[in-house]
């Protein structure tokens, strides 16, 4: 099954380009929504994501061979700017990812710092099976935050780091997953927190200056200890090398909101949604912040936007039904006209 490899290659190219401060790169949550379903016009995709260029491609694996097709197009004119096909040994897949990311940066005339160039060129692992476990775990985590999903992802990530003990990104993802299990109450125990911290320590031993390691530590300080100031300090470090990571700004917004800094929280969350425009959970959270600020017209607009992406989302429907009630004391809209 080539699916994990296909998703993983796409994700790695995205991750590499997202390290380039000179580019605006949209997060995986939003881009993966265009992976399947009815074909859409590039102009429509570009408008929905707020981008001028779209990178498309495919990955096909046959035994120990891999074929990667990639095309860069101008979403405003539907004109192809660059295209390349790579037909190589499977072991070369990580080199292909780097070549594509550098070619795209060059086509878009993005300035690459030495650190950004080295990040793009760094292979996530030399073990294809470990990479497949990692890519599969990320797909499982993208479905939902249910306990079963989180535990399945832990199992897959443990297999990844068992095969390759130097797999930095897998340790960061493992830390995030353990912290979610703790924070969401599925396993709110010191043992679960210790597993998260062990993964963070492994990540820092491998790559102490990486933004991902500092983001993992920020998540741990927030979710494990509610240490807001220390988490914000880690996020400041993470942001220096993760300029396009929506998760950095999203977490910053949640912490600022818990500190009672509602206006600052909105600014951080709006920055996150700019990088991940089809993330309905973040849209709901911005709407919640607007609710706290009694900015009901903006709350309504955000919830309508979320429902435009996921029309059957129960949380958005319920919140939307109560906007008029809280805003204008109109109970009609909040009545159960339809089952949610």
Coordinates of C-alpha atoms in Angstrom, one line a residue:
X1 CA 0.0 0.0 0.0
X2 CA 1.6 3.2 -1.2
X3 CA -0.8 5.5 0.6
X4 CA 1.4 6.3 3.7
X5 CA 4.4 7.0 1.4
X6 CA 2.3 9.3 -0.8
X7 CA 0.9 11.3 2.1
X8 CA 4.3 11.4 3.7
X9 CA 6.1 12.7 0.7
X10 CA 3.4 15.4 0.2
X11 CA 3.7 16.3 3.9
X12 CA 7.5 16.5 3.9
X13 CA 7.6 18.8 0.8
X14 CA 5.1 21.0 2.6
X15 CA 7.1 20.9 5.8
X16 CA 10.3 21.9 4.0
X17 CA 8.7 24.8 2.2
X18 CA 7.0 26.0 5.4
X19 CA 10.5 26.6 6.9
X20 CA 11.1 29.3 4.3
X21 CA 10.2 32.7 5.9
X22 CA 9.9 34.2 2.4
X23 CA 6.9 32.0 1.5
X24 CA 3.4 31.7 2.8
X25 CA 2.6 28.0 3.0
X26 CA -0.8 26.5 3.9
X27 CA -1.0 23.8 6.6
X28 CA -1.7 20.2 6.0
X29 CA -5.2 20.3 7.5
X30 CA -6.4 22.6 4.8
X31 CA -4.5 21.2 1.8
X32 CA -5.4 17.5 2.5
X33 CA -9.1 18.4 2.0
X34 CA -8.3 18.7 -1.8
X35 CA -6.7 15.3 -2.0
X36 CA -9.9 13.5 -3.1
X37 CA -13.3 14.3 -4.3
X38 CA -14.5 16.2 -7.3
X39 CA -11.8 18.1 -9.3
X40 CA -11.8 21.8 -8.6
X41 CA -10.5 24.7 -10.6
X42 CA -7.2 26.0 -9.5
X43 CA -8.6 29.5 -9.2
X44 CA -11.2 28.2 -6.8
X45 CA -8.6 26.4 -4.7
X46 CA -6.3 29.4 -4.7
X47 CA -9.1 31.7 -3.5
X48 CA -10.2 29.3 -0.8
X49 CA -6.7 28.9 0.6
X50 CA -5.6 32.5 0.0
X51 CA -2.6 31.6 -2.2
X52 CA -1.4 32.6 -5.7
X53 CA 0.3 29.3 -6.5
X54 CA -0.7 25.6 -6.1
X55 CA 1.7 22.6 -6.1
X56 CA 0.1 19.4 -7.3
X57 CA 1.5 15.9 -7.7
X58 CA 1.3 12.2 -7.3
X59 CA 3.4 9.4 -5.9
X60 CA 3.4 5.9 -7.3
X61 CA 5.3 3.0 -5.7
X62 CA 6.1 -0.3 -7.5
X63 CA 8.3 -2.6 -5.4
X64 CA 11.5 -0.7 -4.8
X65 CA 10.8 2.0 -7.4
X66 CA 9.0 5.2 -6.9
X67 CA 7.7 7.7 -9.4
X68 CA 6.9 11.3 -8.2
X69 CA 5.1 13.8 -10.5
X70 CA 5.0 17.4 -9.4
X71 CA 3.6 20.5 -11.1
X72 CA 3.5 24.1 -9.9
X73 CA 0.8 26.3 -11.4
X74 CA -0.3 29.9 -11.1
X75 CA -3.8 29.6 -9.5
X76 CA -4.8 33.0 -10.9
X77 CA -4.2 32.2 -14.5
X78 CA -4.2 28.3 -14.4
X79 CA -0.8 28.5 -16.2
X80 CA 1.7 25.7 -15.4
X81 CA 5.0 27.3 -14.3
X82 CA 7.1 24.1 -13.7
X83 CA 6.7 20.3 -13.9
X84 CA 9.0 17.4 -13.3
X85 CA 8.8 13.6 -13.0
X86 CA 11.2 11.6 -10.9
X87 CA 11.6 7.9 -11.5
X88 CA 14.0 6.4 -9.0
X89 CA 14.8 3.8 -6.3
X90 CA 12.5 4.1 -3.3
X91 CA 15.6 4.8 -1.2
X92 CA 15.9 8.1 -3.1
X93 CA 12.5 9.4 -2.1
X94 CA 13.8 11.8 0.5
X95 CA 16.3 13.3 -1.9
X96 CA 13.4 13.8 -4.4
X97 CA 11.4 15.7 -1.7
X98 CA 14.3 18.0 -1.1
X99 CA 14.8 18.6 -4.9
X100 CA 11.2 19.5 -5.4
X101 CA 11.1 21.8 -2.4
X102 CA 14.2 23.7 -3.6
X103 CA 12.9 23.8 -7.2
X104 CA 9.6 25.4 -6.0
X105 CA 11.4 27.9 -3.8
X106 CA 13.5 28.8 -6.8
X107 CA 10.5 29.2 -9.1
X108 CA 8.8 31.5 -6.6
X109 CA 12.1 33.5 -6.2
X110 CA 12.1 32.9 -2.5
X111 CA 15.3 33.8 -0.6
X112 CA 16.7 30.8 1.3
X113 CA 18.9 31.4 4.3
X114 CA 21.6 28.8 4.9
X115 CA 19.6 27.3 7.8
X116 CA 16.4 27.1 5.6
X117 CA 18.4 25.4 2.8
X118 CA 19.9 22.9 5.3
X119 CA 16.4 22.1 6.8
X120 CA 15.0 21.4 3.3
X121 CA 17.9 19.1 2.5
X122 CA 17.7 17.1 5.8
X123 CA 16.2 13.7 5.4
X124 CA 13.6 12.8 8.0
X125 CA 14.9 9.2 8.3
X126 CA 16.9 6.7 6.2
X127 CA 14.4 3.9 7.0
X128 CA 11.4 3.7 4.6
X129 CA 9.4 1.5 6.9
X130 CA 9.9 3.9 9.8
X131 CA 8.7 6.7 7.6
X132 CA 5.6 4.7 6.6
X133 CA 4.7 4.2 10.3
X134 CA 5.2 7.9 10.9
X135 CA 3.1 8.9 7.9
X136 CA 0.3 6.5 8.9
X137 CA 0.3 7.9 12.4
X138 CA -0.2 11.4 11.1
X139 CA -3.1 10.2 9.0
X140 CA -4.7 8.6 12.1
X141 CA -4.2 11.8 14.1
X142 CA -5.8 13.8 11.4
X143 CA -9.1 11.9 11.7
X144 CA -10.0 13.0 15.3
X145 CA -8.8 13.2 18.9
X146 CA -10.6 10.1 20.1
X147 CA -8.7 7.9 22.6
X148 CA -8.5 5.0 20.2
X149 CA -6.9 7.2 17.5
X150 CA -4.4 8.7 19.8
X151 CA -3.3 5.2 21.2
X152 CA -3.1 3.8 17.7
X153 CA -0.8 6.7 16.7
X154 CA 1.4 6.1 19.7
X155 CA 1.8 2.5 18.7
X156 CA 2.7 3.5 15.1
X157 CA 5.2 6.2 16.3
X158 CA 6.8 3.8 18.8
X159 CA 7.4 1.4 15.8
X160 CA 8.9 4.3 13.8
X161 CA 11.4 5.3 16.5
X162 CA 12.1 1.7 17.3
X163 CA 13.3 1.1 13.7
X164 CA 15.1 4.5 13.6
X165 CA 16.1 5.8 17.1
X166 CA 17.3 9.1 15.3
X167 CA 13.9 9.9 13.8
X168 CA 13.5 13.4 15.2
X169 CA 10.1 14.3 13.8
X170 CA 8.6 11.0 15.1
X171 CA 9.7 11.9 18.6
X172 CA 8.1 15.4 18.3
X173 CA 4.9 13.8 17.1
X174 CA 5.0 11.2 19.9
X175 CA 5.3 13.9 22.5
X176 CA 2.3 15.8 21.1
X177 CA 0.3 12.6 21.1
X178 CA 1.1 11.6 24.7
X179 CA 0.4 15.2 25.8
X180 CA -3.0 15.1 24.1
X181 CA -3.9 11.8 25.9
X182 CA -3.0 13.5 29.2
X183 CA -4.7 16.8 28.5
X184 CA -7.9 15.4 27.2
X185 CA -8.3 13.2 30.3
X186 CA -7.9 9.9 28.5
X187 CA -4.9 9.1 30.6
X188 CA -4.3 11.9 33.0
X189 CA -1.5 10.2 34.9
X190 CA 2.1 11.1 35.7
X191 CA 3.2 8.0 33.7
X192 CA 1.7 9.5 30.5
X193 CA 3.3 12.8 31.2
X194 CA 6.7 11.1 31.7
X195 CA 6.3 9.4 28.3
X196 CA 5.8 12.8 26.6
X197 CA 8.8 14.2 28.4
X198 CA 11.0 11.3 27.4
X199 CA 10.1 11.9 23.7
X200 CA 10.9 15.6 24.1
X201 CA 14.2 14.9 25.6
X202 CA 15.0 12.5 22.8
X203 CA 14.1 15.2 20.3
X204 CA 16.3 17.8 22.0
X205 CA 19.3 15.4 22.0
X206 CA 18.9 14.9 18.3
X207 CA 18.2 18.5 17.2
X208 CA 18.3 21.0 20.0
X209 CA 17.9 24.1 17.9
X210 CA 14.9 22.9 15.9
X211 CA 11.6 24.8 16.2
X212 CA 9.7 21.5 16.3
X213 CA 11.4 20.5 19.6
X214 CA 10.6 23.9 21.2
X215 CA 7.0 23.6 20.0
X216 CA 6.8 20.1 21.5
X217 CA 8.1 21.5 24.8
X218 CA 5.6 24.4 24.7
X219 CA 2.7 21.9 24.2
X220 CA 4.0 19.9 27.1
X221 CA 4.3 23.0 29.4
X222 CA 0.8 24.1 28.5
X223 CA -1.0 20.8 28.5
X224 CA 1.0 19.1 31.2
X225 CA 1.6 21.9 33.7
X226 CA -0.5 24.9 32.6
X227 CA 2.8 26.9 32.8
X228 CA 1.7 29.6 30.4
X229 CA 4.7 31.9 30.6
X230 CA 7.3 29.2 30.0
X231 CA 5.2 27.8 27.2
X232 CA 5.0 31.3 25.5
X233 CA 8.8 31.6 25.8
X234 CA 9.2 28.3 24.0
X235 CA 6.8 29.4 21.3
X236 CA 8.8 32.5 20.7
X237 CA 11.9 30.3 20.0
X238 CA 9.8 27.9 17.8
X239 CA 8.4 30.7 15.7
X240 CA 11.9 31.8 14.6
X241 CA 12.3 28.6 12.5
X242 CA 8.6 27.7 12.0
X243 CA 7.2 30.9 10.3
X244 CA 4.4 29.1 8.6
X245 CA 3.4 26.7 11.4
X246 CA -0.3 27.4 12.3
X247 CA 0.1 25.3 15.4
X248 CA 2.6 27.8 16.9
X249 CA 0.1 30.7 16.6
X250 CA -2.9 28.5 17.6
X251 CA -1.3 27.5 20.8
X252 CA -0.2 31.0 21.5
X253 CA -3.8 32.2 21.1
X254 CA -5.2 29.6 23.5
X255 CA -2.6 30.5 26.2
X256 CA -3.3 34.3 25.7
X257 CA -7.0 33.6 26.1
X258 CA -6.5 31.7 29.3
X259 CA -4.5 34.7 30.5
X260 CA -7.4 36.9 29.9
X261 CA -5.8 38.6 26.9
X262 CA -8.7 38.3 24.6
X263 CA -7.7 40.8 21.9
X264 CA -4.1 39.3 21.7
X265 CA -5.6 35.8 21.5
X266 CA -7.8 36.8 18.5
X267 CA -4.8 38.2 16.7
X268 CA -2.8 35.0 17.2
X269 CA -5.7 32.8 16.2
X270 CA -6.4 34.9 13.1
X271 CA -2.7 34.4 12.1
X272 CA -3.2 30.6 12.6
X273 CA -6.3 30.5 10.4
X274 CA -4.5 32.6 7.7
X275 CA -2.0 29.6 7.5
X276 CA -4.7 27.0 7.9
X277 CA -7.9 28.6 6.4
X278 CA -10.1 25.4 6.3
X279 CA -9.5 24.3 9.8
X280 CA -13.0 24.4 11.3
X281 CA -11.8 23.8 14.9
X282 CA -9.7 26.9 14.8
X283 CA -12.6 28.9 13.2
X284 CA -14.8 27.7 16.1
X285 CA -12.2 28.9 18.6
X286 CA -11.9 32.3 17.0
X287 CA -15.7 32.5 17.1
X288 CA -15.6 31.7 20.8
X289 CA -13.1 34.5 21.4
X290 CA -15.4 36.9 19.5
X291 CA -18.2 35.7 21.7
X292 CA -16.2 36.6 24.9
X293 CA -15.6 40.0 23.4
X294 CA -19.3 40.4 22.5
X295 CA -18.3 40.9 18.8
X296 CA -21.4 38.9 17.7
X297 CA -21.4 39.9 14.0
X298 CA -17.8 38.6 13.6
X299 CA -18.7 35.5 15.6
X300 CA -21.6 34.8 13.2
X301 CA -19.4 35.3 10.2
X302 CA -16.8 32.9 11.4
X303 CA -19.4 30.2 12.3
X304 CA -21.0 30.6 8.9
X305 CA -17.5 30.2 7.3
X306 CA -17.0 27.0 9.4
X307 CA -20.4 25.6 8.3
X308 CA -19.5 26.4 4.7
X309 CA -16.6 24.0 5.0
X310 CA -18.4 21.3 7.2
X311 CA -22.2 21.9 6.9
X312 CA -23.1 19.1 9.3
X313 CA -20.7 20.0 12.1
X314 CA -22.8 19.8 15.3
X315 CA -20.6 22.2 17.4
X316 CA -20.8 24.9 14.7
X317 CA -24.5 24.4 14.3
X318 CA -25.3 24.8 18.0
X319 CA -23.0 27.8 18.4
X320 CA -24.5 29.4 15.4
X321 CA -28.1 28.9 16.6
X322 CA -27.3 30.8 19.8
X323 CA -25.6 33.8 18.3
X324 CA -28.9 35.8 17.8
X325 CA -30.0 34.8 21.3
X326 CA -26.9 36.2 22.9
X327 CA -26.7 39.1 20.5
X328 CA -30.3 40.3 20.2
X329 CA -32.2 38.1 22.6
X330 CA -34.0 36.5 19.7
X331 CA -35.0 33.0 20.8
X332 CA -36.5 31.9 17.5
X333 CA -33.1 31.1 15.9
X334 CA -32.0 29.2 19.0
X335 CA -35.1 26.9 18.9
X336 CA -34.7 23.4 17.7
X337 CA -35.9 23.9 14.1
X338 CA -33.7 21.1 13.0
X339 CA -32.1 18.3 14.8
X340 CA -28.4 18.8 15.3

